[in-house]
């Protein structure tokens, strides 16, 4: 279980936003109407600590993947900042003008290619769909060799083979030589996801974003893969950003949870506090929606009914974006966006029930 982490903060997202432009209709073009946007991520602020599993949870379409892809630098933020504290080894290669007084590099600044590459190496991502994310025409050996070539790791073919051998052993694809020459279609879903994990880990990252890494796998092998990821974290002191819509998995795995709703974080705190003492009506509703296989388990809060569907991210309600579905809605909620308030140490909630108005 992802227990307490007192690790140093290695990543900070500050008011991060990602808006995708919507295709304009002919009428909009002819009438010169302003362009409209999907506000996929609409101002999220959080930090990630070394050694923790930081979880992003929420319903489909709330912006989890978009946030994860920005952290992994596969998507450029529309606005906001991402600050990253590199390892000492990398930091020693970054010219001081790119580093702030606390040792963070602002990833939104224009960085020399060489430095940018070093930083990218330290932040990796594991995707939800191992089949879609592995090139079907490449062998496992070549899939794992590619990142080594890109990042100039290993000075000879023998050395790279040795690194690949160790990476496959680490993800328990053994004996490694049996897997190296296989293509993705010659592997089971669980084995494919092990290759994806190996591909991310082979670069020895510090921060790994994992986007629903087990949701497409057979239920029987999910626990094995999650355990493998936790074991790798323990042996390497990594930070994970774990994306899931499954609160039970988040509860098992995560140190802290950030609950997202329509592009915003509505509640954030240590897992125990968010699960056992949820403060936002949406978090309460999410917990109430978790099935109860065991009546004595901790997900038995069932007081909050949630009505309606999540509105479109292209048409976000004014004020508190949860207000059309909230059983506690007040006038202020329809008008003003609630601020984040710390309700107990480390536990933050964005709801007018907890803020002065
Ligand atoms: N490339 C894109 N172009 C336009 N809209 C996008 C794009 N990517 C995501 N969106 C929209 O942004 C919003 C957030 O999507 P995102 O994939 O981040 O959600 P999610 O929380 O990961 O959902 P899920 O649980 O279904 O994976 C959605 O409304 C989605 O349709
Ligand atoms: S701010 Fe208002 S509408 Fe939003 S969750 Fe709180 S009580 Fe409900
Ligand atoms: Mg997603």
XYZ file of C-alpha atoms and ligand atoms in Angstrom:
397
model
C 0.000 0.000 0.000
C 1.241 3.481 -0.796
C 1.782 4.749 2.734
C 2.928 8.149 3.959
C 5.539 9.967 1.928
C 7.642 12.710 3.388
C 9.707 12.946 0.254
C 10.785 16.235 -1.236
C 8.541 17.930 -3.756
C 9.911 17.182 -7.229
C 7.098 18.499 -9.397
C 4.735 21.448 -9.098
C 1.797 22.184 -11.366
C 0.574 25.745 -10.983
C -2.773 26.786 -12.452
C -2.250 24.404 -15.343
C -4.724 24.637 -18.216
C -5.295 22.830 -21.476
C -7.950 24.072 -23.870
C -8.621 22.275 -27.151
C -10.144 24.374 -29.941
C -13.489 23.105 -31.194
C -14.131 22.897 -34.923
C -16.177 25.901 -35.929
C -19.447 25.482 -37.763
C -20.017 27.207 -41.116
C -22.443 29.597 -39.409
C -19.803 30.498 -36.790
C -17.233 31.161 -39.515
C -19.612 33.313 -41.570
C -20.740 35.343 -38.556
C -17.141 35.759 -37.264
C -18.174 34.215 -33.916
C -15.251 33.756 -31.523
C -13.732 30.265 -31.442
C -14.956 27.907 -28.745
C -12.812 25.564 -26.656
C -13.033 22.323 -24.734
C -11.650 23.272 -21.328
C -10.187 19.819 -20.669
C -7.996 21.002 -17.788
C -9.022 24.324 -16.372
C -6.556 25.477 -13.726
C -5.128 22.684 -11.584
C -2.495 23.226 -8.892
C -0.745 20.380 -7.079
C 2.660 19.058 -6.164
C 4.203 15.600 -6.329
C 6.708 14.221 -3.828
C 9.453 11.702 -4.245
C 8.369 8.262 -3.048
C 4.636 8.899 -3.228
C 1.822 7.597 -5.391
C -0.175 10.681 -6.292
C -3.552 9.746 -7.623
C -5.848 11.577 -10.039
C -9.394 10.208 -9.823
C -12.675 11.246 -11.366
C -15.300 10.287 -13.898
C -14.640 9.905 -17.601
C -13.829 13.181 -19.338
C -12.768 15.096 -16.192
C -9.266 15.746 -17.573
C -7.114 13.040 -15.948
C -5.369 11.880 -19.125
C -4.868 15.432 -20.375
C -3.224 16.338 -17.049
C -1.041 13.217 -17.196
C 0.026 13.932 -20.765
C 1.013 17.477 -19.833
C 3.129 16.188 -16.928
C 4.805 13.696 -19.288
C 5.257 16.568 -21.756
C 3.313 14.927 -24.547
C 0.955 17.903 -24.569
C 1.847 21.568 -24.346
C -0.187 23.396 -21.646
C -2.335 26.297 -22.837
C -1.199 28.210 -19.750
C 0.153 27.685 -16.251
C 3.477 26.407 -15.029
C 5.168 23.076 -14.465
C 8.250 23.167 -12.251
C 10.459 20.097 -12.039
C 13.345 19.398 -9.678
C 15.835 17.179 -11.550
C 18.165 14.664 -9.941
C 21.529 16.011 -8.775
C 23.255 14.368 -11.731
C 20.991 16.092 -14.263
C 20.980 19.349 -12.319
C 24.755 19.520 -12.568
C 24.365 19.646 -16.373
C 21.675 22.368 -16.444
C 23.048 25.920 -16.807
C 22.125 27.939 -13.659
C 20.077 30.473 -15.635
C 17.408 27.773 -16.189
C 17.187 26.806 -12.507
C 15.392 28.786 -9.782
C 16.786 29.310 -6.288
C 15.033 26.180 -4.976
C 16.470 23.917 -7.677
C 13.402 23.771 -9.950
C 13.434 24.066 -13.727
C 10.420 25.775 -15.279
C 9.446 23.349 -18.045
C 7.485 26.014 -19.915
C 10.656 27.991 -20.721
C 12.593 27.414 -23.924
C 15.348 24.996 -22.963
C 18.366 23.884 -24.985
C 17.573 20.572 -26.742
C 20.252 18.699 -24.827
C 18.832 19.783 -21.451
C 15.252 19.221 -22.511
C 16.128 15.646 -23.477
C 17.716 14.953 -20.088
C 14.606 16.246 -18.316
C 12.277 14.257 -20.546
C 14.222 11.120 -19.699
C 13.384 11.596 -16.014
C 9.605 11.805 -16.553
C 8.049 8.783 -18.237
C 4.519 7.510 -18.939
C 2.835 4.102 -19.032
C -0.336 4.108 -21.137
C -3.661 2.435 -20.551
C -3.624 0.289 -23.670
C -0.401 -1.737 -23.923
C -1.382 -3.068 -27.352
C -2.009 0.354 -28.845
C 1.122 1.856 -27.333
C 3.573 -0.827 -28.527
C 4.600 -0.855 -32.182
C 3.243 -4.172 -33.553
C 6.077 -4.385 -36.102
C 8.860 -4.221 -33.529
C 10.205 -7.017 -31.363
C 10.312 -6.541 -27.593
C 14.080 -6.157 -27.928
C 13.748 -3.288 -30.397
C 10.904 -1.687 -28.439
C 13.218 -1.492 -25.420
C 16.267 -0.545 -27.450
C 14.585 2.481 -29.040
C 14.553 4.693 -25.895
C 18.165 3.695 -25.170
C 19.203 4.914 -28.626
C 17.182 8.135 -28.334
C 18.793 8.937 -24.985
C 22.297 7.642 -25.844
C 22.306 4.986 -23.144
C 24.758 2.107 -23.570
C 27.901 2.446 -25.632
C 27.683 -0.865 -27.489
C 25.090 -3.399 -28.640
C 26.302 -5.803 -25.916
C 25.843 -3.198 -23.232
C 22.337 -2.367 -24.478
C 21.451 -6.044 -24.604
C 22.557 -6.332 -20.989
C 20.387 -3.340 -19.981
C 17.385 -4.811 -21.838
C 17.995 -8.190 -20.215
C 17.949 -6.607 -16.759
C 14.842 -4.535 -17.573
C 12.914 -7.643 -18.649
C 14.038 -9.543 -15.546
C 12.896 -6.670 -13.374
C 9.366 -6.815 -14.806
C 9.412 -10.607 -14.378
C 9.450 -11.506 -18.073
C 11.818 -14.384 -17.548
C 13.845 -15.920 -18.966
C 14.371 -12.613 -20.843
C 15.869 -14.192 -23.978
C 12.529 -15.942 -24.545
C 10.718 -12.617 -24.726
C 13.233 -10.451 -26.582
C 12.418 -11.707 -30.074
C 8.653 -11.766 -29.655
C 6.285 -9.247 -31.234
C 3.516 -7.642 -29.127
C 0.838 -9.953 -30.592
C 2.804 -12.928 -29.238
C 2.308 -11.691 -25.649
C -0.640 -11.775 -23.262
C -2.192 -8.481 -22.139
C -0.354 -8.651 -18.823
C 2.964 -9.400 -20.530
C 2.445 -6.483 -22.917
C 1.853 -4.154 -20.002
C 5.042 -5.480 -18.380
C 6.902 -4.517 -21.575
C 5.344 -1.027 -21.398
C 6.478 -0.708 -17.791
C 9.971 -1.911 -18.734
C 10.100 0.636 -21.568
C 9.324 3.461 -19.141
C 11.634 2.185 -16.387
C 14.618 1.421 -18.614
C 15.366 5.165 -18.707
C 15.579 5.231 -14.889
C 12.954 7.961 -14.464
C 12.180 9.777 -11.226
C 8.558 10.496 -12.029
C 6.293 8.020 -13.814
C 2.773 8.851 -14.997
C 0.618 5.726 -15.253
C -2.696 6.220 -17.012
C -5.173 3.499 -15.988
C -2.374 0.926 -16.359
C -4.501 -2.090 -15.450
C -8.008 -1.145 -16.535
C -7.746 -3.033 -19.832
C -6.282 -6.143 -18.242
C -8.008 -9.253 -17.026
C -9.140 -8.789 -13.415
C -7.087 -11.821 -12.355
C -3.756 -10.212 -13.309
C -4.417 -6.609 -12.245
C -3.135 -7.120 -8.702
C 0.131 -8.663 -9.982
C 0.843 -5.680 -12.221
C -0.005 -3.164 -9.488
C 2.235 -5.044 -7.060
C 5.050 -5.037 -9.615
C 4.723 -1.266 -9.949
C 4.782 -0.812 -6.175
C 7.832 -3.075 -5.851
C 9.666 -1.064 -8.494
C 8.764 2.121 -6.687
C 10.078 0.804 -3.392
C 13.366 -0.301 -4.918
C 13.925 2.952 -6.809
C 12.237 5.644 -4.687
C 10.170 6.924 -7.600
C 7.138 9.173 -7.647
C 4.059 7.911 -9.480
C 1.148 9.858 -10.828
C -1.508 7.185 -10.890
C -4.573 7.916 -13.005
C -7.721 5.922 -12.336
C -11.487 6.159 -12.185
C -11.478 3.380 -9.591
C -11.499 4.668 -6.019
C -10.916 1.209 -4.566
C -7.643 0.950 -6.510
C -6.714 4.496 -5.490
C -7.391 3.629 -1.862
C -5.166 0.575 -2.043
C -2.309 2.178 -3.894
C -2.086 5.889 -3.349
C -0.447 8.166 -0.822
C -2.541 11.185 -1.775
C -5.633 11.595 -3.903
C -6.720 14.517 -6.071
C -10.359 14.266 -7.114
C -11.024 15.947 -10.461
C -14.318 17.208 -11.802
C -14.682 18.874 -15.197
C -11.077 20.016 -15.463
C -10.592 21.137 -11.848
C -9.359 19.521 -8.650
C -12.252 19.675 -6.174
C -10.622 17.799 -3.283
C -7.024 16.876 -2.526
C -5.431 15.218 0.469
C -3.884 12.134 2.036
C -5.774 9.030 0.892
C -6.983 8.163 4.373
C -8.552 11.602 4.895
C -10.144 11.811 1.446
C -11.621 8.301 1.673
C -12.658 8.312 5.343
C -13.500 11.964 5.734
C -14.527 13.237 2.287
C -15.639 16.851 2.349
C -16.684 17.668 -1.203
C -20.197 16.547 -2.220
C -18.738 15.095 -5.434
C -16.165 12.983 -3.561
C -18.920 11.753 -1.256
C -20.978 10.793 -4.278
C -18.036 8.987 -5.880
C -17.430 7.003 -2.709
C -21.127 6.201 -2.441
C -20.968 4.809 -5.978
C -18.268 2.254 -5.094
C -19.852 -1.200 -4.833
C -19.812 -2.789 -1.406
C -18.680 -6.381 -1.622
C -18.020 -6.388 2.095
C -20.516 -4.511 4.299
C -17.808 -3.748 6.858
C -15.542 -2.045 4.338
C -14.785 1.639 4.361
C -16.833 2.615 1.300
C -20.182 2.608 2.996
C -20.984 6.307 2.886
C -24.254 6.324 0.997
C -25.840 9.603 2.003
C -25.395 11.592 -1.200
C -27.416 10.959 -4.307
C -25.820 12.321 -7.468
C -28.115 13.416 -10.233
C -27.574 13.898 -13.945
C -24.603 13.425 -16.237
C -21.263 15.253 -16.259
C -21.817 18.370 -18.436
C -19.661 18.819 -21.533
C -16.187 20.293 -21.045
C -17.101 22.607 -23.949
C -19.961 24.035 -21.926
C -18.888 24.293 -18.298
C -21.541 25.639 -15.882
C -20.741 29.011 -14.253
C -19.793 29.258 -10.575
C -19.140 25.870 -9.022
C -19.072 23.537 -12.008
C -20.671 20.778 -9.907
C -23.712 22.906 -8.994
C -26.256 21.407 -11.456
C -25.687 18.004 -9.811
C -25.137 19.063 -6.217
C -27.770 18.341 -3.544
C -26.432 21.232 -1.403
C -26.401 23.923 -4.080
C -26.768 27.540 -2.807
C -27.126 30.833 -4.688
C -23.416 31.628 -4.398
C -22.563 28.285 -6.037
C -24.330 29.287 -9.262
C -22.442 32.576 -9.376
C -18.877 32.194 -8.065
C -16.236 29.507 -8.370
C -15.343 28.239 -4.859
C -11.736 28.717 -3.676
C -9.544 25.841 -2.415
C -9.655 25.797 1.384
C -7.479 23.705 3.721
C -10.003 21.972 6.007
C -7.406 19.998 7.980
C -3.638 19.744 7.533
C -2.902 18.778 3.942
C -6.604 18.261 3.094
C -8.017 20.799 0.596
C -11.568 21.265 -0.668
C -13.078 23.630 -3.240
C -16.673 24.050 -2.049
C -18.671 26.973 -0.702
C -19.799 24.793 2.222
C -16.221 25.205 3.488
C -15.373 28.748 2.369
C -16.507 32.176 3.556
C -18.949 33.901 1.192
N -7.192 16.074 -28.438
C -8.363 16.507 -27.983
N -9.144 17.344 -28.716
C -10.323 17.781 -28.247
N -10.832 17.451 -27.044
C -10.118 16.614 -26.277
C -8.845 16.091 -26.702
N -8.366 15.284 -25.699
C -9.287 15.307 -24.729
N -10.334 16.095 -25.063
C -11.507 16.380 -24.225
O -11.035 16.854 -22.999
C -11.823 16.361 -21.926
C -10.940 15.621 -20.949
O -10.456 14.442 -21.575
P -9.464 13.419 -20.850
O -9.136 12.366 -21.848
O -8.348 14.170 -20.249
O -10.391 12.838 -19.694
P -10.184 11.584 -18.731
O -10.501 12.064 -17.362
O -8.867 10.971 -18.967
O -11.347 10.600 -19.201
P -11.384 8.972 -19.275
O -11.640 8.508 -17.855
O -12.543 8.695 -20.173
O -10.085 8.498 -19.824
C -12.914 15.516 -22.559
O -14.059 16.312 -22.704
C -12.320 15.141 -23.887
O -13.335 14.913 -24.841
S -19.785 24.859 -4.007
Fe -21.990 24.578 -3.821
S -22.626 23.448 -5.650
Fe -20.422 23.270 -5.452
S -20.132 21.388 -4.377
Fe -20.131 22.988 -2.827
S -22.250 23.142 -2.164
Fe -22.258 21.958 -4.053
Mg -8.257 9.079 -19.625
